[in-house]
C-alpha cells in the first residue's frame, strides 16, 4: 500500500504551510482581534497571532523530523497535520476586525454591535481551543511512535 506524502513527510507539509500562513497574515496585517478574558481586554494583531501559530507549527515540524525514523499511526499524523494547518489558516484568515471598524469606548455600543463583538470573540476563542486540542494528537502520535519503536 502506497503511503501519501503527509504520512511519510509530515514535517515538509508543515514547513510548506508556514509561508502560506505568513502571506495571508501579511495581507491582513492591519486586522485585529479583540479578546476579553474575565476583566482584562486584549487587542491582538493578526500578524502577531500568525507568528505564534507559525512558531507552534515549526516546533511541531521539528518534532516530526526528529521522530521520522519511527513509525506511528498514519491516521493520527494526517489528522493532526491537516487540522493544524486548516485551523491556523481559519484563525488567520477569518477572524478579526478591519482597521476602520474601531469600537469607540466613550460611547455605548448598540445591542447588535455588542452581539457581533461577542460572536467574533467566541468564534476566535473556539478556534484557538480547537487548535490546542488537536495538538493532543501530536502528543498521542509521539507516544505511539515511542512505544511502537
PDB file of N, CA and C in Angstrom, residues 18-70:
ATOM      1  N   UNK A  18       3.869  27.124   6.331  1.00  0.00           N
ATOM      2  CA  UNK A  18       4.284  28.342   7.043  1.00  0.00           C
ATOM      3  C   UNK A  18       4.339  29.574   6.138  1.00  0.00           C
ATOM      4  N   UNK A  19       4.947  29.510   4.938  1.00  0.00           N
ATOM      5  CA  UNK A  19       4.921  30.708   4.085  1.00  0.00           C
ATOM      6  C   UNK A  19       3.511  31.113   3.651  1.00  0.00           C
ATOM      7  N   UNK A  20       2.649  30.135   3.449  1.00  0.00           N
ATOM      8  CA  UNK A  20       1.267  30.453   3.064  1.00  0.00           C
ATOM      9  C   UNK A  20       0.571  31.207   4.193  1.00  0.00           C
ATOM     10  N   UNK A  21       0.739  30.721   5.426  1.00  0.00           N
ATOM     11  CA  UNK A  21       0.150  31.409   6.571  1.00  0.00           C
ATOM     12  C   UNK A  21       0.746  32.804   6.740  1.00  0.00           C
ATOM     13  N   UNK A  22       2.040  32.935   6.508  1.00  0.00           N
ATOM     14  CA  UNK A  22       2.685  34.245   6.635  1.00  0.00           C
ATOM     15  C   UNK A  22       2.173  35.226   5.581  1.00  0.00           C
ATOM     16  N   UNK A  23       1.951  34.754   4.371  1.00  0.00           N
ATOM     17  CA  UNK A  23       1.437  35.632   3.312  1.00  0.00           C
ATOM     18  C   UNK A  23       0.013  36.083   3.622  1.00  0.00           C
ATOM     19  N   UNK A  24      -0.821  35.157   4.076  1.00  0.00           N
ATOM     20  CA  UNK A  24      -2.198  35.527   4.432  1.00  0.00           C
ATOM     21  C   UNK A  24      -2.185  36.531   5.579  1.00  0.00           C
ATOM     22  N   UNK A  25      -1.327  36.303   6.575  1.00  0.00           N
ATOM     23  CA  UNK A  25      -1.241  37.244   7.691  1.00  0.00           C
ATOM     24  C   UNK A  25      -0.712  38.600   7.235  1.00  0.00           C
ATOM     25  N   UNK A  26       0.213  38.595   6.296  1.00  0.00           N
ATOM     26  CA  UNK A  26       0.739  39.864   5.792  1.00  0.00           C
ATOM     27  C   UNK A  26      -0.344  40.643   5.045  1.00  0.00           C
ATOM     28  N   UNK A  27      -1.176  39.932   4.293  1.00  0.00           N
ATOM     29  CA  UNK A  27      -2.272  40.592   3.584  1.00  0.00           C
ATOM     30  C   UNK A  27      -3.297  41.186   4.548  1.00  0.00           C
ATOM     31  N   UNK A  28      -3.437  40.580   5.719  1.00  0.00           N
ATOM     32  CA  UNK A  28      -4.408  41.055   6.711  1.00  0.00           C
ATOM     33  C   UNK A  28      -3.717  41.695   7.913  1.00  0.00           C
ATOM     34  N   UNK A  29      -2.538  42.261   7.724  1.00  0.00           N
ATOM     35  CA  UNK A  29      -1.704  42.736   8.817  1.00  0.00           C
ATOM     36  C   UNK A  29      -2.327  43.865   9.632  1.00  0.00           C
ATOM     37  N   UNK A  30      -3.270  44.582   9.100  1.00  0.00           N
ATOM     38  CA  UNK A  30      -3.882  45.673   9.851  1.00  0.00           C
ATOM     39  C   UNK A  30      -5.131  45.238  10.619  1.00  0.00           C
ATOM     40  N   UNK A  31      -5.523  43.987  10.505  1.00  0.00           N
ATOM     41  CA  UNK A  31      -6.683  43.484  11.243  1.00  0.00           C
ATOM     42  C   UNK A  31      -6.285  43.187  12.679  1.00  0.00           C
ATOM     43  N   UNK A  32      -7.269  43.229  13.553  1.00  0.00           N
ATOM     44  CA  UNK A  32      -7.019  42.960  14.967  1.00  0.00           C
ATOM     45  C   UNK A  32      -8.136  42.093  15.529  1.00  0.00           C
ATOM     46  N   UNK A  33      -7.807  41.364  16.581  1.00  0.00           N
ATOM     47  CA  UNK A  33      -8.767  40.511  17.271  1.00  0.00           C
ATOM     48  C   UNK A  33      -8.940  41.049  18.681  1.00  0.00           C
ATOM     49  N   UNK A  34     -10.177  41.195  19.109  1.00  0.00           N
ATOM     50  CA  UNK A  34     -10.475  41.626  20.471  1.00  0.00           C
ATOM     51  C   UNK A  34     -10.759  40.393  21.316  1.00  0.00           C
ATOM     52  N   UNK A  35     -10.033  40.265  22.401  1.00  0.00           N
ATOM     53  CA  UNK A  35     -10.218  39.127  23.290  1.00  0.00           C
ATOM     54  C   UNK A  35     -10.460  39.656  24.696  1.00  0.00           C
ATOM     55  N   UNK A  36     -11.539  39.204  25.301  1.00  0.00           N
ATOM     56  CA  UNK A  36     -11.823  39.579  26.678  1.00  0.00           C
ATOM     57  C   UNK A  36     -11.762  38.332  27.534  1.00  0.00           C
ATOM     58  N   UNK A  37     -10.828  38.322  28.460  1.00  0.00           N
ATOM     59  CA  UNK A  37     -10.694  37.227  29.408  1.00  0.00           C
ATOM     60  C   UNK A  37     -10.964  37.778  30.800  1.00  0.00           C
ATOM     61  N   UNK A  38     -12.091  37.396  31.356  1.00  0.00           N
ATOM     62  CA  UNK A  38     -12.557  37.879  32.646  1.00  0.00           C
ATOM     63  C   UNK A  38     -12.656  39.402  32.629  1.00  0.00           C
ATOM     64  N   UNK A  39     -11.814  40.096  33.386  1.00  0.00           N
ATOM     65  CA  UNK A  39     -11.919  41.550  33.429  1.00  0.00           C
ATOM     66  C   UNK A  39     -10.805  42.239  32.641  1.00  0.00           C
ATOM     67  N   UNK A  40     -10.086  41.485  31.829  1.00  0.00           N
ATOM     68  CA  UNK A  40      -8.988  42.041  31.045  1.00  0.00           C
ATOM     69  C   UNK A  40      -9.341  41.982  29.572  1.00  0.00           C
ATOM     70  N   UNK A  41      -9.013  43.051  28.869  1.00  0.00           N
ATOM     71  CA  UNK A  41      -9.361  43.192  27.461  1.00  0.00           C
ATOM     72  C   UNK A  41      -8.068  43.306  26.664  1.00  0.00           C
ATOM     73  N   UNK A  42      -7.889  42.418  25.702  1.00  0.00           N
ATOM     74  CA  UNK A  42      -6.682  42.403  24.880  1.00  0.00           C
ATOM     75  C   UNK A  42      -7.045  42.716  23.432  1.00  0.00           C
ATOM     76  N   UNK A  43      -6.176  43.450  22.766  1.00  0.00           N
ATOM     77  CA  UNK A  43      -6.296  43.671  21.332  1.00  0.00           C
ATOM     78  C   UNK A  43      -5.039  43.082  20.706  1.00  0.00           C
ATOM     79  N   UNK A  44      -5.222  42.027  19.926  1.00  0.00           N
ATOM     80  CA  UNK A  44      -4.107  41.305  19.314  1.00  0.00           C
ATOM     81  C   UNK A  44      -4.155  41.488  17.806  1.00  0.00           C
ATOM     82  N   UNK A  45      -3.032  41.856  17.224  1.00  0.00           N
ATOM     83  CA  UNK A  45      -2.976  41.983  15.777  1.00  0.00           C
ATOM     84  C   UNK A  45      -2.863  40.597  15.150  1.00  0.00           C
ATOM     85  N   UNK A  46      -3.417  40.462  13.947  1.00  0.00           N
ATOM     86  CA  UNK A  46      -3.411  39.170  13.250  1.00  0.00           C
ATOM     87  C   UNK A  46      -1.995  38.697  12.964  1.00  0.00           C
ATOM     88  N   UNK A  47      -1.093  39.604  12.619  1.00  0.00           N
ATOM     89  CA  UNK A  47       0.262  39.155  12.306  1.00  0.00           C
ATOM     90  C   UNK A  47       0.971  38.596  13.539  1.00  0.00           C
ATOM     91  N   UNK A  48       0.665  39.102  14.730  1.00  0.00           N
ATOM     92  CA  UNK A  48       1.257  38.539  15.940  1.00  0.00           C
ATOM     93  C   UNK A  48       0.682  37.156  16.248  1.00  0.00           C
ATOM     94  N   UNK A  49      -0.608  36.992  16.006  1.00  0.00           N
ATOM     95  CA  UNK A  49      -1.221  35.682  16.188  1.00  0.00           C
ATOM     96  C   UNK A  49      -0.628  34.693  15.188  1.00  0.00           C
ATOM     97  N   UNK A  50      -0.408  35.150  13.951  1.00  0.00           N
ATOM     98  CA  UNK A  50       0.187  34.286  12.926  1.00  0.00           C
ATOM     99  C   UNK A  50       1.607  33.881  13.307  1.00  0.00           C
ATOM    100  N   UNK A  51       2.370  34.801  13.867  1.00  0.00           N
ATOM    101  CA  UNK A  51       3.727  34.453  14.298  1.00  0.00           C
ATOM    102  C   UNK A  51       3.695  33.370  15.370  1.00  0.00           C
ATOM    103  N   UNK A  52       2.756  33.478  16.293  1.00  0.00           N
ATOM    104  CA  UNK A  52       2.624  32.467  17.344  1.00  0.00           C
ATOM    105  C   UNK A  52       2.244  31.110  16.753  1.00  0.00           C
ATOM    106  N   UNK A  53       1.268  31.101  15.840  1.00  0.00           N
ATOM    107  CA  UNK A  53       0.841  29.843  15.225  1.00  0.00           C
ATOM    108  C   UNK A  53       1.946  29.236  14.366  1.00  0.00           C
ATOM    109  N   UNK A  54       2.674  30.054  13.636  1.00  0.00           N
ATOM    110  CA  UNK A  54       3.774  29.554  12.811  1.00  0.00           C
ATOM    111  C   UNK A  54       4.876  28.982  13.692  1.00  0.00           C
ATOM    112  N   UNK A  55       5.128  29.590  14.841  1.00  0.00           N
ATOM    113  CA  UNK A  55       6.116  29.040  15.775  1.00  0.00           C
ATOM    114  C   UNK A  55       5.701  27.663  16.258  1.00  0.00           C
ATOM    115  N   UNK A  56       4.431  27.499  16.581  1.00  0.00           N
ATOM    116  CA  UNK A  56       3.940  26.179  17.013  1.00  0.00           C
ATOM    117  C   UNK A  56       4.081  25.171  15.872  1.00  0.00           C
ATOM    118  N   UNK A  57       3.766  25.584  14.657  1.00  0.00           N
ATOM    119  CA  UNK A  57       3.882  24.682  13.508  1.00  0.00           C
ATOM    120  C   UNK A  57       5.345  24.309  13.256  1.00  0.00           C
ATOM    121  N   UNK A  58       6.256  25.247  13.417  1.00  0.00           N
ATOM    122  CA  UNK A  58       7.676  24.937  13.234  1.00  0.00           C
ATOM    123  C   UNK A  58       8.192  23.972  14.300  1.00  0.00           C
ATOM    124  N   UNK A  59       7.757  24.147  15.543  1.00  0.00           N
ATOM    125  CA  UNK A  59       8.143  23.213  16.602  1.00  0.00           C
ATOM    126  C   UNK A  59       7.566  21.828  16.318  1.00  0.00           C
ATOM    127  N   UNK A  60       6.329  21.783  15.866  1.00  0.00           N
ATOM    128  CA  UNK A  60       5.701  20.512  15.503  1.00  0.00           C
ATOM    129  C   UNK A  60       6.447  19.840  14.364  1.00  0.00           C
ATOM    130  N   UNK A  61       6.826  20.617  13.372  1.00  0.00           N
ATOM    131  CA  UNK A  61       7.577  20.084  12.242  1.00  0.00           C
ATOM    132  C   UNK A  61       8.916  19.519  12.707  1.00  0.00           C
ATOM    133  N   UNK A  62       9.567  20.210  13.623  1.00  0.00           N
ATOM    134  CA  UNK A  62      10.833  19.719  14.167  1.00  0.00           C
ATOM    135  C   UNK A  62      10.643  18.401  14.911  1.00  0.00           C
ATOM    136  N   UNK A  63       9.551  18.297  15.664  1.00  0.00           N
ATOM    137  CA  UNK A  63       9.284  17.037  16.381  1.00  0.00           C
ATOM    138  C   UNK A  63       9.027  15.889  15.412  1.00  0.00           C
ATOM    139  N   UNK A  64       8.278  16.152  14.346  1.00  0.00           N
ATOM    140  CA  UNK A  64       8.070  15.108  13.337  1.00  0.00           C
ATOM    141  C   UNK A  64       9.383  14.729  12.649  1.00  0.00           C
ATOM    142  N   UNK A  65      10.236  15.717  12.405  1.00  0.00           N
ATOM    143  CA  UNK A  65      11.512  15.425  11.756  1.00  0.00           C
ATOM    144  C   UNK A  65      12.419  14.604  12.670  1.00  0.00           C
ATOM    145  N   UNK A  66      12.426  14.918  13.969  1.00  0.00           N
ATOM    146  CA  UNK A  66      13.267  14.176  14.903  1.00  0.00           C
ATOM    147  C   UNK A  66      12.812  12.729  15.075  1.00  0.00           C
ATOM    148  N   UNK A  67      11.511  12.480  14.883  1.00  0.00           N
ATOM    149  CA  UNK A  67      10.977  11.111  15.047  1.00  0.00           C
ATOM    150  C   UNK A  67      10.659  10.468  13.710  1.00  0.00           C
ATOM    151  N   UNK A  68      11.315  10.912  12.642  1.00  0.00           N
ATOM    152  CA  UNK A  68      10.998  10.395  11.303  1.00  0.00           C
ATOM    153  C   UNK A  68      11.380   8.933  11.124  1.00  0.00           C
ATOM    154  N   UNK A  69      12.318   8.400  11.914  1.00  0.00           N
ATOM    155  CA  UNK A  69      12.725   7.005  11.753  1.00  0.00           C
ATOM    156  C   UNK A  69      11.760   6.040  12.442  1.00  0.00           C
ATOM    157  N   UNK A  70      10.899   6.552  13.293  1.00  0.00           N
ATOM    158  CA  UNK A  70       9.925   5.702  13.990  1.00  0.00           C
ATOM    159  C   UNK A  70       8.584   5.768  13.265  1.00  0.00           C
TER     160      UNK A  70
END
